[in-house]
């Protein structure tokens, strides 16, 4: 990919302990009722238009900065593992425990990650698929549920009762890569989990911006960024800070993971 930057590689699933943990619900009543009518069928959007360079959107540009960023995973040469910018990142949503207003917040977060990376996300609708728990592994493809090809990214609004990994956490994310014919590692799918009970408390307290910051943070992991220390960056590991605007370091890292190579043979 030719980025040639030395950064810290994070080789494991990253769980973000956001400020939302301070507002944990006392019981399940704060989460919304399970979404009715969620099915395995998805309603596809119109496919994005391809540019002359093969990308679906212009490549991102970020100003030079001394603010830090890290990558979730890197290749042997230090380049970040990234998504194919010539294919959309399709996603489905399980909104079973989504509080009121959560879907609008997700839309805002997706728009912000698209703008910063030049990657294109496509909403493929609702699903009743549950994120993997414990030692379970989500398959990269699931023809019985989603047809041929890679499974769409799964975005779940859930809680610690459904997934104990969310106990004390506001969200988590894990992308999955495969090796392309070019021998580059390329992300092909993944999943994001958001703690619906935490989000419900924050929204009720008028702190929807904090929920937006958590969702942006988890989408940052999904597209390939790791944690940093400064609390003014969305990708901070400070559990008491949830910025909802990208910092300069965030933007620099997101620009780099957004300039991966097209991989037509993957």
Short mmCIF file of C-alpha atoms in Angstrom, two decimals:
data_model
loop_
_atom_site.label_atom_id
_atom_site.label_comp_id
_atom_site.label_asym_id
_atom_site.label_seq_id
_atom_site.Cartn_x
_atom_site.Cartn_y
_atom_site.Cartn_z
CA UNK A 1 0.00 0.00 0.00
CA UNK A 2 3.07 2.22 0.22
CA UNK A 3 2.27 4.21 3.32
CA UNK A 4 5.69 3.61 4.89
CA UNK A 5 4.75 4.78 8.38
CA UNK A 6 5.94 3.17 11.58
CA UNK A 7 2.99 2.80 13.91
CA UNK A 8 1.83 0.58 16.71
CA UNK A 9 -0.04 -2.52 15.57
CA UNK A 10 -2.91 -3.73 17.70
CA UNK A 11 -3.40 -7.45 17.08
CA UNK A 12 -6.45 -8.19 19.13
CA UNK A 13 -10.08 -7.15 19.49
CA UNK A 14 -10.32 -3.70 21.03
CA UNK A 15 -12.99 -3.04 23.64
CA UNK A 16 -13.70 0.63 24.27
CA UNK A 17 -14.49 1.46 27.91
CA UNK A 18 -16.25 4.75 27.26
CA UNK A 19 -17.62 7.34 29.67
CA UNK A 20 -20.98 5.70 29.11
CA UNK A 21 -20.06 3.06 31.68
CA UNK A 22 -20.65 5.66 34.38
CA UNK A 23 -24.31 5.78 33.39
CA UNK A 24 -25.06 2.09 33.35
CA UNK A 25 -28.74 1.22 33.58
CA UNK A 26 -29.88 -0.49 36.77
CA UNK A 27 -32.06 -2.96 34.87
CA UNK A 28 -33.10 -3.88 31.37
CA UNK A 29 -36.08 -1.50 31.40
CA UNK A 30 -33.94 1.35 30.11
CA UNK A 31 -33.29 -0.45 26.84
CA UNK A 32 -35.98 -0.33 24.18
CA UNK A 33 -38.12 -3.36 23.42
CA UNK A 34 -36.85 -5.73 20.77
CA UNK A 35 -37.41 -4.33 17.31
CA UNK A 36 -40.44 -5.90 15.71
CA UNK A 37 -40.27 -7.29 12.23
CA UNK A 38 -36.49 -7.75 12.13
CA UNK A 39 -35.82 -10.43 9.55
CA UNK A 40 -32.94 -12.02 7.76
CA UNK A 41 -34.00 -10.29 4.57
CA UNK A 42 -32.28 -7.06 3.65
CA UNK A 43 -33.34 -4.13 1.49
CA UNK A 44 -30.40 -3.21 -0.72
CA UNK A 45 -29.57 0.38 -1.64
CA UNK A 46 -28.68 1.37 -5.18
CA UNK A 47 -25.03 0.44 -5.86
CA UNK A 48 -22.52 3.30 -5.65
CA UNK A 49 -21.07 4.73 -8.85
CA UNK A 50 -17.49 3.75 -9.67
CA UNK A 51 -14.98 6.50 -10.52
CA UNK A 52 -12.41 6.33 -13.30
CA UNK A 53 -9.75 5.24 -10.77
CA UNK A 54 -11.96 2.41 -9.58
CA UNK A 55 -12.77 3.98 -6.22
CA UNK A 56 -16.33 4.62 -5.16
CA UNK A 57 -15.47 8.01 -3.64
CA UNK A 58 -12.53 10.44 -3.81
CA UNK A 59 -9.48 9.48 -1.74
CA UNK A 60 -9.26 11.31 1.58
CA UNK A 61 -6.77 14.07 2.27
CA UNK A 62 -5.64 14.95 5.79
CA UNK A 63 -3.35 17.77 6.86
CA UNK A 64 0.04 16.89 8.33
CA UNK A 65 -0.06 16.63 12.10
CA UNK A 66 2.03 15.56 15.06
CA UNK A 67 -1.05 14.11 16.78
CA UNK A 68 -0.79 10.33 17.14
CA UNK A 69 -2.72 7.51 15.53
CA UNK A 70 -2.26 3.76 15.47
CA UNK A 71 -3.53 0.95 13.31
CA UNK A 72 -5.61 -2.01 14.43
CA UNK A 73 -3.45 -4.44 12.41
CA UNK A 74 -0.47 -3.94 10.12
CA UNK A 75 1.22 -6.01 7.45
CA UNK A 76 4.83 -7.16 7.61
CA UNK A 77 6.04 -3.91 6.00
CA UNK A 78 4.21 -1.77 8.55
CA UNK A 79 1.42 -0.70 6.21
CA UNK A 80 -2.07 -0.83 7.71
CA UNK A 81 -4.51 -3.54 6.78
CA UNK A 82 -7.35 -1.71 5.04
CA UNK A 83 -10.63 -2.14 3.21
CA UNK A 84 -10.88 -2.22 -0.59
CA UNK A 85 -11.96 1.34 -1.53
CA UNK A 86 -13.37 0.05 -4.82
CA UNK A 87 -16.05 -2.03 -3.06
CA UNK A 88 -18.70 -0.76 -0.65
CA UNK A 89 -18.68 -1.77 3.00
CA UNK A 90 -22.11 -3.34 3.25
CA UNK A 91 -23.67 -3.54 6.70
CA UNK A 92 -26.79 -4.85 8.40
CA UNK A 93 -28.23 -3.75 11.73
CA UNK A 94 -29.70 -5.74 14.59
CA UNK A 95 -31.64 -3.09 16.50
CA UNK A 96 -33.19 -5.44 19.08
CA UNK A 97 -31.92 -3.34 22.02
CA UNK A 98 -31.53 0.02 20.33
CA UNK A 99 -32.83 2.96 22.37
CA UNK A 100 -34.95 5.64 20.73
CA UNK A 101 -32.78 7.85 18.55
CA UNK A 102 -30.00 5.27 18.20
CA UNK A 103 -30.48 4.68 14.48
CA UNK A 104 -30.17 8.37 13.71
CA UNK A 105 -26.93 8.45 15.68
CA UNK A 106 -25.65 5.49 13.68
CA UNK A 107 -26.44 7.35 10.45
CA UNK A 108 -24.43 10.35 11.66
CA UNK A 109 -21.47 8.18 12.62
CA UNK A 110 -21.47 6.39 9.25
CA UNK A 111 -21.51 9.75 7.44
CA UNK A 112 -18.54 10.95 9.50
CA UNK A 113 -16.48 7.81 8.86
CA UNK A 114 -17.23 7.98 5.14
CA UNK A 115 -16.15 11.61 4.95
CA UNK A 116 -12.87 10.92 6.78
CA UNK A 117 -11.90 7.74 4.90
CA UNK A 118 -13.38 8.04 1.42
CA UNK A 119 -14.86 4.58 1.98
CA UNK A 120 -18.50 4.00 1.05
CA UNK A 121 -20.89 2.25 3.44
CA UNK A 122 -24.12 0.71 2.16
CA UNK A 123 -27.02 -0.05 4.49
CA UNK A 124 -28.40 -3.48 3.60
CA UNK A 125 -31.23 -3.30 6.12
CA UNK A 126 -32.25 -5.21 9.23
CA UNK A 127 -31.12 -8.60 10.47
CA UNK A 128 -31.80 -10.83 13.47
CA UNK A 129 -28.22 -12.18 13.42
CA UNK A 130 -26.53 -12.03 16.81
CA UNK A 131 -22.87 -11.15 17.29
CA UNK A 132 -20.60 -14.02 18.35
CA UNK A 133 -20.23 -14.64 22.07
CA UNK A 134 -17.28 -16.13 23.94
CA UNK A 135 -15.33 -18.55 21.75
CA UNK A 136 -17.80 -18.29 18.88
CA UNK A 137 -16.46 -16.97 15.58
CA UNK A 138 -18.60 -15.08 13.11
CA UNK A 139 -18.15 -16.60 9.64
CA UNK A 140 -16.75 -14.29 6.95
CA UNK A 141 -19.43 -15.63 4.62
CA UNK A 142 -22.88 -17.00 5.38
CA UNK A 143 -24.64 -18.03 2.13
CA UNK A 144 -27.70 -19.34 3.93
CA UNK A 145 -28.37 -15.94 5.47
CA UNK A 146 -26.83 -13.40 3.13
CA UNK A 147 -26.19 -15.21 -0.15
CA UNK A 148 -22.87 -15.57 -1.94
CA UNK A 149 -19.92 -13.34 -1.11
CA UNK A 150 -18.67 -11.91 2.16
CA UNK A 151 -21.11 -11.39 4.99
CA UNK A 152 -22.04 -7.75 5.51
CA UNK A 153 -20.67 -6.02 8.59
CA UNK A 154 -22.99 -6.70 11.53
CA UNK A 155 -23.85 -3.70 13.71
CA UNK A 156 -25.71 -4.78 16.85
CA UNK A 157 -27.41 -2.80 19.59
CA UNK A 158 -27.21 -5.26 22.46
CA UNK A 159 -26.15 -5.50 26.13
CA UNK A 160 -24.06 -7.51 28.59
CA UNK A 161 -26.86 -10.01 29.13
CA UNK A 162 -26.53 -11.06 25.50
CA UNK A 163 -22.74 -10.67 25.35
CA UNK A 164 -20.77 -10.64 28.65
CA UNK A 165 -17.87 -8.89 26.87
CA UNK A 166 -19.98 -5.73 27.06
CA UNK A 167 -20.06 -5.87 30.84
CA UNK A 168 -18.66 -2.48 31.82
CA UNK A 169 -18.10 -1.47 28.20
CA UNK A 170 -19.94 0.91 25.89
CA UNK A 171 -19.06 -0.94 22.69
CA UNK A 172 -16.61 -3.13 20.86
CA UNK A 173 -15.57 -3.84 17.28
CA UNK A 174 -13.63 -6.46 15.36
CA UNK A 175 -12.82 -6.39 11.62
CA UNK A 176 -11.85 -9.56 9.73
CA UNK A 177 -9.34 -9.76 6.89
CA UNK A 178 -8.43 -12.17 4.11
CA UNK A 179 -5.30 -12.35 1.93
CA UNK A 180 -5.93 -11.14 -1.63
CA UNK A 181 -4.27 -12.40 -4.81
CA UNK A 182 -1.89 -9.44 -4.49
CA UNK A 183 -0.79 -10.96 -1.14
CA UNK A 184 -2.14 -7.89 0.63
CA UNK A 185 -4.30 -8.42 3.71
CA UNK A 186 -7.69 -6.81 3.15
CA UNK A 187 -10.63 -6.37 5.52
CA UNK A 188 -13.73 -8.08 4.16
CA UNK A 189 -16.26 -7.98 7.01
CA UNK A 190 -16.52 -7.60 10.77
CA UNK A 191 -18.90 -6.59 13.50
CA UNK A 192 -19.65 -3.75 15.90
CA UNK A 193 -21.56 -4.08 19.16
CA UNK A 194 -23.07 -1.14 21.03
CA UNK A 195 -24.38 -1.41 24.59
CA UNK A 196 -27.98 -0.31 24.18
CA UNK A 197 -28.58 0.16 27.91
CA UNK A 198 -25.63 2.56 28.27
CA UNK A 199 -26.73 4.43 25.17
CA UNK A 200 -30.28 4.68 26.51
CA UNK A 201 -29.10 6.32 29.74
CA UNK A 202 -26.91 8.80 27.89
CA UNK A 203 -29.66 9.75 25.45
CA UNK A 204 -32.11 10.19 28.32
CA UNK A 205 -29.58 12.51 30.00
CA UNK A 206 -29.29 14.65 26.87
CA UNK A 207 -25.87 13.24 26.00
CA UNK A 208 -26.52 11.86 22.53
CA UNK A 209 -23.19 13.33 21.43
CA UNK A 210 -21.42 10.87 23.74
CA UNK A 211 -23.22 7.96 22.08
CA UNK A 212 -22.17 9.37 18.71
CA UNK A 213 -18.57 9.52 19.95
CA UNK A 214 -18.66 5.88 21.04
CA UNK A 215 -20.11 4.78 17.70
CA UNK A 216 -17.48 6.78 15.80
CA UNK A 217 -14.79 5.16 17.97
CA UNK A 218 -16.01 1.65 17.19
CA UNK A 219 -16.35 2.39 13.47
CA UNK A 220 -12.79 3.72 13.65
CA UNK A 221 -11.69 0.28 14.86
CA UNK A 222 -13.77 -1.37 12.14
CA UNK A 223 -11.98 0.51 9.35
CA UNK A 224 -8.56 -0.13 10.85
CA UNK A 225 -7.55 2.29 13.62
CA UNK A 226 -6.29 1.40 17.07
CA UNK A 227 -6.19 3.33 20.36
CA UNK A 228 -4.20 6.44 21.22
CA UNK A 229 -3.60 8.17 24.55
CA UNK A 230 -4.67 11.82 24.04
CA UNK A 231 -8.21 12.38 25.27
CA UNK A 232 -9.05 14.89 22.53
CA UNK A 233 -8.94 12.18 19.84
CA UNK A 234 -11.98 10.00 19.10
CA UNK A 235 -9.72 6.95 19.21
CA UNK A 236 -8.55 7.72 22.75
CA UNK A 237 -8.25 4.92 25.29
CA UNK A 238 -9.38 7.33 28.02
CA UNK A 239 -12.65 5.81 29.34
CA UNK A 240 -13.90 9.21 30.51
CA UNK A 241 -13.57 10.96 27.15
CA UNK A 242 -15.96 10.53 24.20
CA UNK A 243 -15.22 13.24 21.58
CA UNK A 244 -17.73 13.33 18.74
CA UNK A 245 -15.51 15.22 16.28
CA UNK A 246 -12.40 13.69 14.72
CA UNK A 247 -9.10 15.03 16.03
CA UNK A 248 -6.17 15.71 13.71
CA UNK A 249 -4.56 12.37 14.59
CA UNK A 250 -7.83 10.56 13.93
CA UNK A 251 -8.13 12.20 10.53
CA UNK A 252 -4.54 11.42 9.56
CA UNK A 253 -4.99 7.74 10.44
CA UNK A 254 -8.40 7.48 8.78
CA UNK A 255 -7.05 9.04 5.61
CA UNK A 256 -4.36 6.37 5.45
CA UNK A 257 -6.66 3.41 6.02
CA UNK A 258 -8.94 4.90 3.38
CA UNK A 259 -6.29 4.80 0.67
CA UNK A 260 -5.91 1.04 0.38
CA UNK A 261 -5.57 -0.65 -2.98
CA UNK A 262 -8.37 -2.00 -5.16
CA UNK A 263 -8.44 -5.80 -4.97
CA UNK A 264 -10.63 -7.10 -7.83
CA UNK A 265 -9.53 -10.72 -7.30
CA UNK A 266 -10.46 -10.96 -3.62
#
